[in-house]
Structure formats: structure tokens, C-alpha cells
Amino acid sequence: MHLLTTSRFTDRSELDRFFQTVDLMQKPHIKGVDPVYQARGKVMAIVKDEASTRTRVSFEVAMKKLGGDVTLLDMDKKSSVAKGETLEDTIRTVSEYVDVLVLRHSEKGAVERAAAKSRVPVINAGDGDGEHPTQALLDVYTMHKEFDGLDGVNIMLVGDLKHSRTVHSLLPLLALYQGVQVQLVSPPDLMLLPEHYGLLRKAGIEPAASSDLKKRISLDPPDVVYVVREQKERRDPGACKRFDYPVMGEEEMGLLPATAIVMHPLPRCGELPVTLDTDPRCAIWRQVRNGMYVRMALLYNLFNNNTFLPSK
Ligand code: NCD
């Protein structure tokens, strides 16, 4: 009933059907289905103890576009957490009032603890350096749309892969496609952990890894460059080193095929300069917009058939 990890998607056809629902959200009248009132009378709670712009606003707008309402609880400021209330009691309380609960938390695994206490479906909107399933769904939906399917697509993941929850959630979804190639570019200390490599190897994907972005692009030009920021807040400050952090700049862009795209979950902090936004290969704002439709589709499914996945 909850959506905590993308590992719950094990069937490619399930994902394909989900993407059809996302398409439907963009042209409801053409297909003769009007999603506008699916969430009428329903309330979503967005509960968070960490910063959020896109995830929070797009969930809120998605719920409102389906005719529902939203309440926001910032756990770090004015909630009873400041008086010492546990996450579990906070979640149980909120779940007595609402129909769906979106949780962003700074601790990996907090979403599982919350889901165990919640009376309503919980959506993981990012848990520490754990996962961020709805971001990965919108990322894969974007690739699926830009390339008319993902089979055989060559994807280069660039930056702090060790701490990026969006990357962690992306891997099980990529593993559902045939012939996907994955390349990794990261400073050695910020490379994927063995547990994450395992998600790819299980699907027979053996990623090439390097710390040199230009070299990697020249050697094996990718279809998708997926850049993430350096997640300084997730590292032990005592262990902070100076890294040569990869930047997807003008020169790197010049090495990319004309048909490639560049993606980023945002926020960006210099690793993808704003001057590249006018290049049609820069897909970040298309990604942002798709995020709203993906979240509408999840809620549409939930209020239609009690699950985030489409019915067969
Ligand atoms: C990401 C997040 O919060 O995990 N952003 C997002 O939700 N769009 C990426 C990040 O923080 O780097």
C-alpha cells in the first residue's frame, strides 16, 4: 500500500501501464477520462523535516488538480517534535486525519518506521541518502518520453552517486529495461556503494566507472547525462575532503551527440551551469513539469483503485 522504494516495481509492463496513466494526466479529455475529481473530498499531508521545493510544490499542485486538499507539517519547527514527540506518534496522529501522507525525512529508513505506524498510504519523498522513488519515476518517464522507450539507451550518471537518493531509486527502474548501458562518473570517494552496484549487476548491467567526465563522454558518448549535486550535508563534516567535482559545462556539452539529453533532479550548485539551459538538449525543465504529471498519476491510481500502481 505504501510507496517507499522503486524496488517494488518488478515488472516492466507495470511501469509501461503507469506511464500510460501519466500520459493520460496530460490529455484527460481526449481519452474520455476526467481525472479532475478523483481526489475530491480527500486530503494529503506533506510532512517534512528537510528542505523541499519541487517535490513539495508538485505534490501539492497534483493533489489540487485532482480536486483534493493539502496540509503541510514542518516537523523541525512548530510541530510537537520540537517538544520531543517521536516520529512514530507524529505520523500516527497525522494519519488519523488524512487520506495519504507524503514524507520527506533526513534519516534513511525513517519512512519504513513511519509506514509501520500510518493508517494511510505513505509516499517516500526522500529519506536521507536512502531513496526518492517519485523522483526516479519522473526521471525514467522523462527518458521514456524523450527516446520513445528506454531499451538500449546509454545512461551516464555523474556526481555524488554514493549519497544521491535519486540515483539509488533510479537503478532498480533502469534494470527493468533491455540492453540499458550505465556509465558512472564520480570522484572515487563518492562512487556508488556495492549494495547499489548489486541492483544493476542483478540485471546483467556492468557499469563502466571513471572520475574523468570528458574522457568518458569521448570514449562512449551517452544518450542521457544525469547529473547530481554534491550532497555535502550527507557527509560527515570531519571526513570532508576537497574533490575535483565533475561539471557538465560547455566543453563537455560540445562532446555530446546532437540527440543526447542532459538531466538533473535539481537543486543544482554549479555542476550544470545555467548558461546551458537554452541548449535544447538540456531537459531539466521538461523533467520538472513531468514531475507534476507523474505525481498526479500516482494519486489518480491511489484514489481510483487503492494502489499507486495501475490496475491490469
Ligand atoms: C533531490 C532530493 O531532494 O533528493 N531533489 C529533488 O527532490 N528534486 C536531489 C538533491 O537534493 O540533490
mmCIF file of C-alpha atoms and ligand atoms in Angstrom:
data_model
loop_
_atom_site.group_PDB
_atom_site.id
_atom_site.type_symbol
_atom_site.label_atom_id
_atom_site.label_comp_id
_atom_site.label_asym_id
_atom_site.label_seq_id
_atom_site.Cartn_x
_atom_site.Cartn_y
_atom_site.Cartn_z
ATOM 1 C CA MET A 1 0.000 0.000 0.000
ATOM 2 C CA HIS A 2 2.943 2.359 0.564
ATOM 3 C CA LEU A 3 5.431 3.717 -1.986
ATOM 4 C CA LEU A 4 8.786 3.604 -0.185
ATOM 5 C CA THR A 5 11.153 2.161 -2.775
ATOM 6 C CA THR A 6 11.321 1.667 -6.545
ATOM 7 C CA SER A 7 12.311 -1.962 -5.900
ATOM 8 C CA ARG A 8 8.578 -2.615 -5.649
ATOM 9 C CA PHE A 9 8.412 -2.252 -9.454
ATOM 10 C CA THR A 10 9.481 -5.679 -10.660
ATOM 11 C CA ASP A 11 7.502 -5.895 -13.848
ATOM 12 C CA ARG A 12 8.235 -3.767 -16.871
ATOM 13 C CA SER A 13 4.638 -3.901 -18.109
ATOM 14 C CA GLU A 14 3.521 -2.410 -14.785
ATOM 15 C CA LEU A 15 5.798 0.553 -15.428
ATOM 16 C CA ASP A 16 4.571 0.884 -19.020
ATOM 17 C CA ARG A 17 0.972 0.946 -17.801
ATOM 18 C CA PHE A 18 1.880 3.531 -15.175
ATOM 19 C CA PHE A 19 3.407 5.741 -17.880
ATOM 20 C CA GLN A 20 0.178 5.475 -19.862
ATOM 21 C CA THR A 21 -1.622 6.927 -16.853
ATOM 22 C CA VAL A 22 0.946 9.754 -16.753
ATOM 23 C CA ASP A 23 0.193 10.448 -20.439
ATOM 24 C CA LEU A 24 -3.489 10.463 -19.608
ATOM 25 C CA MET A 25 -2.979 13.172 -16.996
ATOM 26 C CA GLN A 26 -1.788 15.466 -19.785
ATOM 27 C CA LYS A 27 -4.725 14.914 -22.133
ATOM 28 C CA PRO A 28 -7.592 13.695 -19.986
ATOM 29 C CA HIS A 29 -10.389 14.961 -22.223
ATOM 30 C CA ILE A 30 -9.028 13.343 -25.370
ATOM 31 C CA LYS A 31 -9.107 9.882 -23.775
ATOM 32 C CA GLY A 32 -12.545 10.496 -22.315
ATOM 33 C CA VAL A 33 -11.383 10.274 -18.692
ATOM 34 C CA ASP A 34 -11.558 13.274 -16.445
ATOM 35 C CA PRO A 35 -9.152 12.927 -13.510
ATOM 36 C CA VAL A 36 -10.173 16.289 -12.071
ATOM 37 C CA TYR A 37 -12.447 14.946 -9.361
ATOM 38 C CA GLN A 38 -10.576 11.767 -8.435
ATOM 39 C CA ALA A 39 -9.373 13.264 -5.146
ATOM 40 C CA ARG A 40 -12.455 15.316 -4.268
ATOM 41 C CA GLY A 41 -13.011 15.191 -0.517
ATOM 42 C CA LYS A 42 -9.543 13.692 0.072
ATOM 43 C CA VAL A 43 -6.709 15.337 1.982
ATOM 44 C CA MET A 44 -2.969 14.851 1.621
ATOM 45 C CA ALA A 45 -0.499 15.640 4.416
ATOM 46 C CA ILE A 46 3.023 16.618 3.417
ATOM 47 C CA VAL A 47 5.239 16.012 6.449
ATOM 48 C CA LYS A 48 8.886 17.033 6.327
ATOM 49 C CA ASP A 49 11.978 17.840 8.356
ATOM 50 C CA GLU A 50 14.141 18.735 5.350
ATOM 51 C CA ALA A 51 14.094 21.407 2.646
ATOM 52 C CA SER A 52 11.981 20.764 -0.456
ATOM 53 C CA THR A 53 10.844 22.893 -3.393
ATOM 54 C CA ARG A 54 9.885 20.764 -6.411
ATOM 55 C CA THR A 55 8.681 17.692 -4.532
ATOM 56 C CA ARG A 56 6.545 19.690 -2.117
ATOM 57 C CA VAL A 57 5.008 22.069 -4.633
ATOM 58 C CA SER A 58 4.404 19.440 -7.328
ATOM 59 C CA PHE A 59 2.705 17.060 -4.867
ATOM 60 C CA GLU A 60 0.572 19.924 -3.606
ATOM 61 C CA VAL A 61 -0.414 21.067 -7.101
ATOM 62 C CA ALA A 62 -1.009 17.473 -8.272
ATOM 63 C CA MET A 63 -3.420 16.873 -5.372
ATOM 64 C CA LYS A 64 -5.243 20.148 -6.029
ATOM 65 C CA LYS A 65 -5.537 19.461 -9.758
ATOM 66 C CA LEU A 66 -7.309 16.212 -8.862
ATOM 67 C CA GLY A 67 -9.734 18.180 -6.690
ATOM 68 C CA GLY A 68 -8.191 17.312 -3.288
ATOM 69 C CA ASP A 69 -6.750 19.379 -0.475
ATOM 70 C CA VAL A 70 -3.344 19.521 1.227
ATOM 71 C CA THR A 71 -1.998 20.227 4.706
ATOM 72 C CA LEU A 72 1.686 20.798 5.440
ATOM 73 C CA LEU A 73 3.536 19.870 8.627
ATOM 74 C CA ASP A 74 7.084 21.115 9.088
ATOM 75 C CA MET A 75 8.451 18.784 11.762
ATOM 76 C CA ASP A 76 11.531 20.808 12.545
ATOM 77 C CA LYS A 77 9.751 23.990 13.602
ATOM 78 C CA LYS A 78 6.312 24.284 15.060
ATOM 79 C CA SER A 79 5.242 20.682 15.485
ATOM 80 C CA SER A 80 5.278 18.648 18.700
ATOM 81 C CA VAL A 81 8.537 17.056 17.543
ATOM 82 C CA ALA A 82 10.102 20.231 18.987
ATOM 83 C CA LYS A 83 8.671 19.108 22.377
ATOM 84 C CA GLY A 84 10.189 15.670 21.973
ATOM 85 C CA GLU A 85 7.382 13.758 20.244
ATOM 86 C CA THR A 86 8.567 10.726 18.276
ATOM 87 C CA LEU A 87 8.271 10.404 14.509
ATOM 88 C CA GLU A 88 6.022 7.384 15.064
ATOM 89 C CA ASP A 89 3.494 9.293 17.206
ATOM 90 C CA THR A 90 3.532 12.254 14.831
ATOM 91 C CA ILE A 91 2.821 10.036 11.836
ATOM 92 C CA ARG A 92 0.114 8.034 13.610
ATOM 93 C CA THR A 93 -1.594 11.311 14.586
ATOM 94 C CA VAL A 94 -1.492 12.839 11.117
ATOM 95 C CA SER A 95 -2.649 9.575 9.541
ATOM 96 C CA GLU A 96 -5.827 9.703 11.653
ATOM 97 C CA TYR A 97 -6.821 12.887 9.777
ATOM 98 C CA VAL A 98 -5.795 12.434 6.154
ATOM 99 C CA ASP A 99 -6.063 10.041 3.186
ATOM 100 C CA VAL A 100 -2.449 9.968 2.017
ATOM 101 C CA LEU A 101 0.812 11.001 3.656
ATOM 102 C CA VAL A 102 3.902 12.293 1.825
ATOM 103 C CA LEU A 103 7.036 12.149 3.984
ATOM 104 C CA ARG A 104 10.409 13.755 3.427
ATOM 105 C CA HIS A 105 12.884 12.908 6.175
ATOM 106 C CA SER A 106 16.591 13.499 6.740
ATOM 107 C CA GLU A 107 17.164 9.945 8.027
ATOM 108 C CA LYS A 108 17.466 6.911 5.799
ATOM 109 C CA GLY A 109 14.869 4.332 6.842
ATOM 110 C CA ALA A 110 12.576 6.817 8.642
ATOM 111 C CA VAL A 111 9.903 6.151 6.006
ATOM 112 C CA GLU A 112 9.703 2.466 6.957
ATOM 113 C CA ARG A 113 9.223 3.399 10.623
ATOM 114 C CA ALA A 114 6.545 5.896 9.612
ATOM 115 C CA ALA A 115 4.765 3.453 7.299
ATOM 116 C CA ALA A 116 4.603 0.871 10.091
ATOM 117 C CA LYS A 117 2.517 3.319 12.165
ATOM 118 C CA SER A 118 0.466 5.027 9.473
ATOM 119 C CA ARG A 119 -3.192 4.184 8.870
ATOM 120 C CA VAL A 120 -2.990 5.592 5.327
ATOM 121 C CA PRO A 121 -0.600 5.081 2.374
ATOM 122 C CA VAL A 122 2.808 6.714 2.837
ATOM 123 C CA ILE A 123 4.831 8.072 -0.090
ATOM 124 C CA ASN A 124 8.568 8.387 0.393
ATOM 125 C CA ALA A 125 9.507 11.880 -0.823
ATOM 126 C CA GLY A 126 13.189 11.364 0.024
ATOM 127 C CA ASP A 127 14.720 9.731 3.128
ATOM 128 C CA GLY A 128 18.281 10.843 3.866
ATOM 129 C CA ASP A 129 20.641 9.162 1.426
ATOM 130 C CA GLY A 130 18.174 6.305 1.004
ATOM 131 C CA GLU A 131 15.626 6.620 -1.792
ATOM 132 C CA HIS A 132 13.396 9.073 -3.633
ATOM 133 C CA PRO A 133 11.035 6.890 -5.684
ATOM 134 C CA THR A 134 8.779 9.573 -7.177
ATOM 135 C CA GLN A 135 11.802 11.494 -8.492
ATOM 136 C CA ALA A 136 13.089 8.312 -10.148
ATOM 137 C CA LEU A 137 9.677 7.629 -11.692
ATOM 138 C CA LEU A 138 9.621 11.105 -13.207
ATOM 139 C CA ASP A 139 13.217 10.720 -14.378
ATOM 140 C CA VAL A 140 12.509 7.419 -16.127
ATOM 141 C CA TYR A 141 9.242 8.793 -17.519
ATOM 142 C CA THR A 142 11.225 11.717 -18.987
ATOM 143 C CA MET A 143 13.756 9.354 -20.628
ATOM 144 C CA HIS A 144 10.916 7.124 -21.862
ATOM 145 C CA LYS A 145 9.231 10.149 -23.464
ATOM 146 C CA GLU A 146 12.357 11.701 -24.955
ATOM 147 C CA PHE A 147 13.542 8.430 -26.542
ATOM 148 C CA ASP A 148 10.213 6.681 -27.116
ATOM 149 C CA GLY A 149 11.242 3.864 -24.757
ATOM 150 C CA LEU A 150 14.446 3.082 -22.886
ATOM 151 C CA ASP A 151 15.644 -0.215 -24.317
ATOM 152 C CA GLY A 152 19.280 0.076 -25.388
ATOM 153 C CA VAL A 153 19.694 3.622 -24.045
ATOM 154 C CA ASN A 154 23.151 4.594 -22.757
ATOM 155 C CA ILE A 155 22.920 6.499 -19.452
ATOM 156 C CA MET A 156 25.779 8.291 -17.728
ATOM 157 C CA LEU A 157 25.277 9.064 -14.028
ATOM 158 C CA VAL A 158 27.507 11.932 -12.894
ATOM 159 C CA GLY A 159 28.446 13.321 -9.468
ATOM 160 C CA ASP A 160 27.916 12.236 -5.859
ATOM 161 C CA LEU A 161 26.458 8.814 -6.636
ATOM 162 C CA LYS A 162 27.146 7.482 -3.152
ATOM 163 C CA HIS A 163 24.761 9.878 -1.387
ATOM 164 C CA SER A 164 22.221 10.640 -4.124
ATOM 165 C CA ARG A 165 18.875 9.101 -3.239
ATOM 166 C CA THR A 166 17.512 9.941 -6.686
ATOM 167 C CA VAL A 167 20.267 7.797 -8.245
ATOM 168 C CA HIS A 168 19.601 4.981 -5.756
ATOM 169 C CA SER A 169 15.930 4.917 -6.744
ATOM 170 C CA LEU A 170 16.751 5.145 -10.444
ATOM 171 C CA LEU A 171 18.799 1.924 -10.570
ATOM 172 C CA PRO A 172 16.018 -0.675 -9.966
ATOM 173 C CA LEU A 173 13.897 1.016 -12.651
ATOM 174 C CA LEU A 174 16.710 1.084 -15.232
ATOM 175 C CA ALA A 175 17.261 -2.605 -14.522
ATOM 176 C CA LEU A 176 13.761 -3.339 -15.879
ATOM 177 C CA TYR A 177 14.775 -2.380 -19.434
ATOM 178 C CA GLN A 178 16.565 -4.458 -22.064
ATOM 179 C CA GLY A 179 20.101 -3.571 -23.060
ATOM 180 C CA VAL A 180 20.384 -0.394 -20.975
ATOM 181 C CA GLN A 181 24.017 0.679 -20.601
ATOM 182 C CA VAL A 182 25.111 2.544 -17.479
ATOM 183 C CA GLN A 183 28.283 4.592 -17.043
ATOM 184 C CA LEU A 184 29.319 6.136 -13.747
ATOM 185 C CA VAL A 185 31.412 9.299 -13.358
ATOM 186 C CA SER A 186 32.292 10.342 -9.836
ATOM 187 C CA PRO A 187 35.237 11.241 -7.584
ATOM 188 C CA PRO A 188 36.374 7.843 -6.170
ATOM 189 C CA ASP A 189 35.154 8.661 -2.641
ATOM 190 C CA LEU A 190 31.656 9.470 -3.886
ATOM 191 C CA MET A 191 31.186 6.380 -6.056
ATOM 192 C CA LEU A 192 28.195 4.037 -5.693
ATOM 193 C CA LEU A 193 28.323 1.567 -2.807
ATOM 194 C CA PRO A 194 28.494 -2.196 -3.501
ATOM 195 C CA GLU A 195 24.823 -2.603 -2.496
ATOM 196 C CA HIS A 196 23.851 -0.190 -5.304
ATOM 197 C CA TYR A 197 26.096 -1.849 -7.880
ATOM 198 C CA GLY A 198 24.302 -5.071 -6.973
ATOM 199 C CA LEU A 199 20.966 -3.660 -8.212
ATOM 200 C CA LEU A 200 22.474 -3.271 -11.688
ATOM 201 C CA ARG A 201 24.503 -6.491 -11.758
ATOM 202 C CA LYS A 202 21.386 -8.460 -10.855
ATOM 203 C CA ALA A 203 20.002 -7.304 -14.213
ATOM 204 C CA GLY A 204 23.237 -8.095 -16.034
ATOM 205 C CA ILE A 205 24.308 -4.448 -16.286
ATOM 206 C CA GLU A 206 28.043 -3.982 -15.715
ATOM 207 C CA PRO A 207 28.657 -0.230 -15.430
ATOM 208 C CA ALA A 208 31.897 1.385 -16.620
ATOM 209 C CA ALA A 209 33.244 3.763 -13.946
ATOM 210 C CA SER A 210 35.591 6.745 -14.146
ATOM 211 C CA SER A 211 36.311 10.087 -12.480
ATOM 212 C CA ASP A 212 37.013 11.843 -15.780
ATOM 213 C CA LEU A 213 33.830 13.158 -17.374
ATOM 214 C CA LYS A 214 35.301 14.428 -20.661
ATOM 215 C CA LYS A 215 37.218 11.218 -21.228
ATOM 216 C CA ARG A 216 34.177 9.049 -20.532
ATOM 217 C CA ILE A 217 31.918 11.082 -22.865
ATOM 218 C CA SER A 218 34.523 10.876 -25.665
ATOM 219 C CA LEU A 219 35.081 7.143 -25.161
ATOM 220 C CA ASP A 220 31.420 6.160 -25.123
ATOM 221 C CA PRO A 221 29.050 9.056 -25.938
ATOM 222 C CA PRO A 222 25.872 8.607 -23.856
ATOM 223 C CA ASP A 223 22.239 9.289 -24.771
ATOM 224 C CA VAL A 224 21.497 10.635 -21.294
ATOM 225 C CA VAL A 225 23.789 12.507 -18.914
ATOM 226 C CA TYR A 226 22.161 12.540 -15.456
ATOM 227 C CA VAL A 227 23.961 14.989 -13.160
ATOM 228 C CA VAL A 228 23.528 15.304 -9.384
ATOM 229 C CA ARG A 229 24.891 17.865 -6.938
ATOM 230 C CA GLU A 230 27.497 17.224 -4.283
ATOM 231 C CA GLN A 231 25.489 16.259 -1.177
ATOM 232 C CA LYS A 232 27.702 17.894 1.435
ATOM 233 C CA GLU A 233 25.021 17.703 4.131
ATOM 234 C CA ARG A 234 25.074 13.886 3.924
ATOM 235 C CA ARG A 235 28.782 13.566 4.630
ATOM 236 C CA ASP A 236 30.472 13.515 7.976
ATOM 237 C CA PRO A 237 31.898 17.094 8.221
ATOM 238 C CA GLY A 238 35.080 15.677 9.784
ATOM 239 C CA ALA A 239 35.580 13.498 6.708
ATOM 240 C CA CYS A 240 35.021 16.344 4.210
ATOM 241 C CA LYS A 241 37.674 16.433 1.539
ATOM 242 C CA ARG A 242 38.178 18.691 -1.443
ATOM 243 C CA PHE A 243 37.056 16.836 -4.541
ATOM 244 C CA ASP A 244 37.537 17.557 -8.181
ATOM 245 C CA TYR A 245 33.787 17.525 -8.699
ATOM 246 C CA PRO A 246 32.644 16.811 -12.286
ATOM 247 C CA VAL A 247 30.996 19.746 -14.072
ATOM 248 C CA MET A 248 28.805 19.324 -17.155
ATOM 249 C CA GLY A 249 29.962 22.552 -18.850
ATOM 250 C CA GLU A 250 30.191 23.984 -22.400
ATOM 251 C CA GLU A 251 33.125 21.780 -23.400
ATOM 252 C CA GLU A 252 31.513 18.567 -22.149
ATOM 253 C CA MET A 253 28.273 19.577 -23.890
ATOM 254 C CA GLY A 254 30.253 20.024 -27.109
ATOM 255 C CA LEU A 255 31.293 16.352 -26.965
ATOM 256 C CA LEU A 256 27.709 15.079 -26.653
ATOM 257 C CA PRO A 257 25.700 13.776 -29.636
ATOM 258 C CA ALA A 258 23.026 16.129 -31.005
ATOM 259 C CA THR A 259 20.329 13.639 -29.945
ATOM 260 C CA ALA A 260 21.518 13.294 -26.308
ATOM 261 C CA ILE A 261 19.803 14.917 -23.328
ATOM 262 C CA VAL A 262 21.100 16.272 -20.019
ATOM 263 C CA MET A 263 19.044 15.760 -16.866
ATOM 264 C CA HIS A 264 19.347 16.877 -13.228
ATOM 265 C CA PRO A 265 16.887 16.332 -10.343
ATOM 266 C CA LEU A 266 17.761 19.837 -9.036
ATOM 267 C CA PRO A 267 18.735 21.785 -6.994
ATOM 268 C CA ARG A 268 21.980 22.459 -8.843
ATOM 269 C CA CYS A 269 25.036 24.046 -7.284
ATOM 270 C CA GLY A 270 27.368 24.824 -10.196
ATOM 271 C CA GLU A 271 27.729 21.322 -11.687
ATOM 272 C CA LEU A 272 25.336 22.218 -14.544
ATOM 273 C CA PRO A 273 25.758 25.905 -15.480
ATOM 274 C CA VAL A 274 22.576 27.919 -16.155
ATOM 275 C CA THR A 275 24.071 29.108 -19.457
ATOM 276 C CA LEU A 276 23.328 25.637 -20.863
ATOM 277 C CA ASP A 277 19.571 25.941 -20.256
ATOM 278 C CA THR A 278 18.993 27.346 -23.761
ATOM 279 C CA ASP A 279 20.527 24.225 -25.356
ATOM 280 C CA PRO A 280 17.551 22.065 -26.456
ATOM 281 C CA ARG A 281 19.405 19.014 -25.117
ATOM 282 C CA CYS A 282 19.028 20.382 -21.595
ATOM 283 C CA ALA A 283 15.894 18.561 -20.387
ATOM 284 C CA ILE A 284 15.753 19.777 -16.783
ATOM 285 C CA TRP A 285 12.644 21.931 -17.127
ATOM 286 C CA ARG A 286 10.814 19.212 -19.055
ATOM 287 C CA GLN A 287 11.744 16.917 -16.150
ATOM 288 C CA VAL A 288 10.304 19.385 -13.620
ATOM 289 C CA ARG A 289 6.981 19.593 -15.495
ATOM 290 C CA ASN A 290 6.779 15.795 -15.869
ATOM 291 C CA GLY A 291 7.137 15.573 -12.076
ATOM 292 C CA MET A 292 3.712 17.094 -11.614
ATOM 293 C CA TYR A 293 2.065 14.668 -14.053
ATOM 294 C CA VAL A 294 3.821 11.655 -12.508
ATOM 295 C CA ARG A 295 2.557 12.635 -9.048
ATOM 296 C CA MET A 296 -0.947 13.244 -10.425
ATOM 297 C CA ALA A 297 -0.875 9.747 -11.951
ATOM 298 C CA LEU A 298 0.198 8.172 -8.640
ATOM 299 C CA LEU A 299 -2.642 9.888 -6.777
ATOM 300 C CA TYR A 300 -5.100 9.146 -9.576
ATOM 301 C CA ASN A 301 -4.305 5.432 -9.266
ATOM 302 C CA LEU A 302 -4.456 5.532 -5.485
ATOM 303 C CA PHE A 303 -7.914 7.097 -5.340
ATOM 304 C CA ASN A 304 -9.171 5.005 -8.239
ATOM 305 C CA ASN A 305 -8.137 1.520 -7.173
ATOM 306 C CA ASN A 306 -6.462 1.843 -3.774
ATOM 307 C CA THR A 307 -2.929 1.389 -5.018
ATOM 308 C CA PHE A 308 -0.283 3.567 -6.651
ATOM 309 C CA LEU A 309 0.013 1.080 -9.475
ATOM 310 C CA PRO A 310 -2.471 0.896 -12.341
ATOM 311 C CA SER A 311 -4.999 -1.923 -12.402
ATOM 312 C CA LYS A 312 -4.437 -4.533 -15.103
HETATM 313 C C1 NCD B 1 16.616 15.890 -4.795
HETATM 314 C C2 NCD B 1 16.362 15.462 -3.369
HETATM 315 O O1 NCD B 1 15.904 16.241 -2.541
HETATM 316 O O2 NCD B 1 16.628 14.321 -3.137
HETATM 317 N N1 NCD B 1 15.833 16.898 -5.300
HETATM 318 C C3 NCD B 1 14.535 16.698 -5.605
HETATM 319 O O3 NCD B 1 13.750 16.181 -4.843
HETATM 320 N N2 NCD B 1 14.121 17.120 -6.813
HETATM 321 C C4 NCD B 1 18.050 15.995 -5.140
HETATM 322 C C5 NCD B 1 19.015 16.644 -4.197
HETATM 323 O O4 NCD B 1 18.715 17.034 -3.087
HETATM 324 O O5 NCD B 1 20.165 16.739 -4.618
#
